[in-house]
Structure formats: structure tokens, C-alpha cells
Amino acid sequence: MIHSRIAGTGSYLPERVMTNQELEKLVDTSDEWIVERTGIAQRHIAADDQTCSDLAQRAAEQAMARAGIAATDIDLVIVATSTPDHVFPSTACRLVERLGIPGGAVAFDVAAACSGFIYALDVANRFIQTGGAGRALVIGSELFSRILDWSDRGTCVLFGDGAGAVVLEAAESPGILSTHLHADGRQTDLLNVPWGVSQGYEQLPGERGKVRMKGNEVFRVAVRTLGGLVDETLAANGLKRGDVDWLIPHQANIRIMTATAKKLGLPAERMVSTVADHGNTSAASIPLALNEAVSDGRIKRGDLLLLEAFGAGFTWGSALIRY
Ligand code: ACO
């Protein structure tokens, strides 16, 4: 049996920081409201000339350097994103060229909104387990600033830009212990971008190309669903509450994250939280948080990690990992 393990992590955040105070000038909101309801104090915003592949490239380069491998060693690239450079080619294909990965590698994007990184990790793990790839780059990269309605206080205060990456490689022992993916398309009206290439063909994007969310309804579904996902992941691995060393949740809202940590029986300090500084970076938020806690030495080799996400679709998923 071939397993996969995380060989290196990396991330990149655009230079520009946007504080809650700046948002007070754009919409009817306050730093106090945003911090209290979401835990977010600031977010990073990409420069006008930066694209999804720019951010992804920086994160991938760091992950490869930390893994001690060259681009020529990579044979699979998966980019999780809702904000790709182009309709096609995929952002992953652009990275093959930009990073100098040999032609003939497998490369594609995954669209599962905020759960995208977990989906991509699951797919890469299966490629490695079945011998279809030996070393994979799994990346979450997002520029939600491009799809925000900056006059909608219910959404524009929540999101930020960034990218995170891991190098996954074949190993004799796991690594990735289990992954759990789910989707339910019955509540698309609660969270969507109501424009696309085929459905929105007659219209220019304008405000139809922006995130729309009924936040409080999404909140309730997210907390309930993530609670069930924690139970499912623990049961599948014969674990009980408190057995996991670190929770690395999708960074949507500190209240959702804390509820999941409680469900998992973990104290707040065992949950990696970057939401205050990054906001919600959608598919990038988990690998960004993972890289932060690996880089500052909190997460050590051998630790048991639970990664989980919930996002538009709805989609949700988790991964239990022996780091
Ligand atoms: N500043 C000030 N007031 C605001 C703001 C704001 N930025 N936004 C909303 N309000 C007001 C509302 O208008 C409402 O006022 P009212 O009572 O007079 O009607 C009041 O604050 C409460 O609004 P709620 O929406 O009920 O606030 P809530 O506590 O639910 O927080 C939030 C809103 C932060 C959006 C929360 O619901 C949330 O985090 N939802 C889940 C987000 C999520 O997880 N999304 C999935 C991942 S994202 C993806 O997949 C792309």
C-alpha cells in the first residue's frame, strides 16, 4: 500500500493590508462589529497586476524549498480556486510552465469554494495511493477581492486574498490517514456568485459577478454540518474527543471555528487561527494556517492534525493527518 505525507508547506500573502478602519470608510460598519462577529481585524489585498497564479507560484516555491525538492520532481499539480487567472487554461497548467515542471505532468484546477483545498488534497492523495503520481503540489489560491461587492457590508468585510501550498509525496506510512468529502447543492441561494460563462452569457458581470451570501443562515448550516463532520472523522479513525493535537479549520469566522474546536474537545490554543490577520481566504485559508503553525514551530512532525472546511455549494470536507 502506498501512502502520502506532507513533505513541505508554503504560503504567500499580498503586501497590501486592509484594516477594518479602512472598511469603515467604505460601508456602514465598525471595527468593533467586525471583530466581535467574525474575529477579523485585517486582510491582505492583491495588487491590481497580481493574479491567482502569481500568488500560487510564491506559495508553491516555498513549499518545494521546504520539502527540499525541485520543480522537476513534481508530477501532479492541483490548484483549488474560485478565482482562476482565466476560464482556461487552468491555473495549474499556467503553474506547470511558470515553475518549470516537466511537460507531461498532470495539472488541473478544482472548484469547491472554501472546501477546495480539502477536495484537492483528497484527489492528490488518491493519485499517490494508486501510483498515478509520486510528488504533488496541492495549492489553494484566491483573490476574492476581485469578486466582492465593496458596497455590501455583509460580505466585503469577510474576505481576503492569499495562497497556501503543500508538497505531498509517496511514503511508506501515512501521512494522510483519512479524508471525508461531501456536497449538497440544494441551498445554492444562500451563498453564490450568480454569474458565469454560460449562465450569465447575456449579461456583463457587473454586480452579478460578486459574492452574495445570507450570512446568518450559512452560519447555522456551517456549525451544524461541521459538528457532524468532526464526529464522522473521529469515528472513521477510532478516535475520541481530545485525541487530536491540532485543529486547522477553514478560517471563515472565529465563532464557527471555536464551536468546532469545542465539539472536538480541544482548548482554543490547540486550534490554529489566522482569521484575525487574513480574513477568509477561501480555498487558501487552510494551507495558509497550516504553514503558519509549521513555520513558527507549533506543529511538529508526528502531530495529529484535523483539517476541515465548509463552503459554497454547499461543500464540506475534512482530512486527518499524521504530520
Ligand atoms: N457591519 C455592521 N453591521 C452589519 C454588518 C457589518 N459588516 N453586516 C451585517 N450587519 C448587520 C445586519 O444588517 C444585521 O442588522 P439587523 O439586525 O439590523 O438586521 C446585524 O448586523 C446582524 O446580522 P447577521 O447577519 O445576523 O450577523 P451574524 O452574527 O450572523 O454575522 C456573518 C454575519 C459574519 C456573515 C456570519 O453570519 C458568518 O460568518 N456566516 C458564515 C460565513 C461562512 O462561513 N461562509 C462559508 C464560507 S465562504 C465561501 O464558501 C465562499
Coordinates of C-alpha atoms and ligand atoms in Angstrom, one line a residue, residues 27-30 33-34 36-38 40 82 112-115 142 144 147 152-159 191-193 211 213-220 222-223 226 250-256 280 282-283 310-315, ligand 1:
V27 CA -19.5 50.8 4.2
D28 CA -21.7 51.3 7.3
T29 CA -19.7 49.1 9.6
S30 CA -17.3 49.3 12.6
W33 CA -18.8 44.8 14.9
I34 CA -16.4 43.0 12.6
E36 CA -16.9 40.8 17.6
R37 CA -18.9 38.9 15.0
T38 CA -16.1 37.4 12.9
I40 CA -11.3 39.6 11.7
S82 CA -12.8 30.1 -7.4
A112 CA -15.3 23.6 -4.4
A113 CA -15.2 27.1 -3.0
C114 CA -13.9 27.3 0.6
S115 CA -13.6 23.4 0.8
E142 CA -7.7 33.1 -4.1
F144 CA -11.7 37.2 -3.5
I147 CA -15.4 39.1 -6.7
D152 CA -22.2 45.1 0.6
R153 CA -21.2 45.2 4.2
G154 CA -22.5 41.6 4.7
T155 CA -19.7 40.2 2.6
C156 CA -16.9 42.7 1.8
V157 CA -15.7 42.7 5.4
L158 CA -15.2 39.0 5.5
F159 CA -12.7 38.0 2.7
L191 CA -24.2 31.6 -0.9
N192 CA -23.2 32.1 -4.6
V193 CA -21.7 34.3 -7.3
V211 CA -20.4 37.1 -3.9
M213 CA -24.5 35.4 1.0
K214 CA -27.2 35.1 3.5
G215 CA -24.6 35.0 6.3
N216 CA -26.6 34.1 9.3
E217 CA -28.3 31.2 7.5
V218 CA -25.0 29.9 6.2
F219 CA -23.6 30.3 9.8
R220 CA -26.2 27.9 11.2
A222 CA -21.9 25.5 8.8
V223 CA -21.9 25.0 12.6
L226 CA -19.0 20.8 10.8
H250 CA -11.2 26.9 7.3
Q251 CA -10.9 30.5 8.6
A252 CA -14.4 31.8 7.9
N253 CA -15.4 33.1 11.3
I254 CA -13.8 32.7 14.8
R255 CA -17.2 31.7 16.2
I256 CA -17.7 28.8 13.8
N280 CA -11.5 34.4 4.9
S282 CA -11.5 30.7 0.9
A283 CA -9.5 27.7 -0.6
F310 CA -17.3 24.3 4.8
G311 CA -18.1 26.4 1.8
A312 CA -20.4 27.4 -1.1
G313 CA -22.2 24.5 -2.8
F314 CA -22.6 23.6 -0.1
T315 CA -19.4 21.6 0.1
Ligands
ACO1 N1 -21.2 45.8 9.9 C1 -22.2 46.2 10.8 N2 -23.4 45.5 10.8 C2 -23.6 44.5 9.9 C3 -22.5 44.1 9.1 C4 -21.3 44.8 9.1 N3 -20.3 44.5 8.3 N4 -23.0 43.0 8.3 C5 -24.3 42.8 8.8 N5 -24.6 43.7 9.7 C6 -25.9 43.8 10.5 C7 -27.0 43.1 9.8 O1 -27.6 44.0 8.8 C8 -27.9 42.9 10.9 O2 -28.6 44.0 11.3 P1 -30.2 44.0 11.7 O3 -30.2 43.2 13.0 O4 -30.5 45.4 12.0 O5 -30.9 43.3 10.6 C9 -27.0 42.5 12.1 O6 -25.7 43.1 11.7 C10 -26.8 41.0 12.3 O7 -26.6 40.4 11.1 P2 -26.3 38.9 11.0 O8 -26.1 38.5 9.5 O9 -27.4 38.1 11.7 O10 -24.9 38.7 11.7 P3 -24.2 37.4 12.2 O11 -23.9 37.5 13.6 O12 -24.8 36.2 11.6 O13 -22.8 37.6 11.4 C11 -21.6 36.8 9.4 C12 -22.7 37.7 10.0 C13 -20.3 37.3 10.0 C14 -21.6 36.9 7.9 C15 -21.9 35.4 9.9 O14 -23.2 35.1 9.7 C16 -21.0 34.3 9.2 O15 -19.8 34.3 9.4 N6 -21.6 33.5 8.3 C17 -20.9 32.3 7.7 C18 -19.9 32.7 6.7 C19 -19.4 31.4 6.1 O16 -18.9 30.5 6.8 N7 -19.4 31.2 4.8 C20 -19.0 30.0 4.2 C21 -17.6 30.0 3.7 S1 -17.4 31.3 2.4 C22 -17.4 30.5 0.9 O17 -17.6 29.4 0.7 C23 -17.2 31.4 -0.3

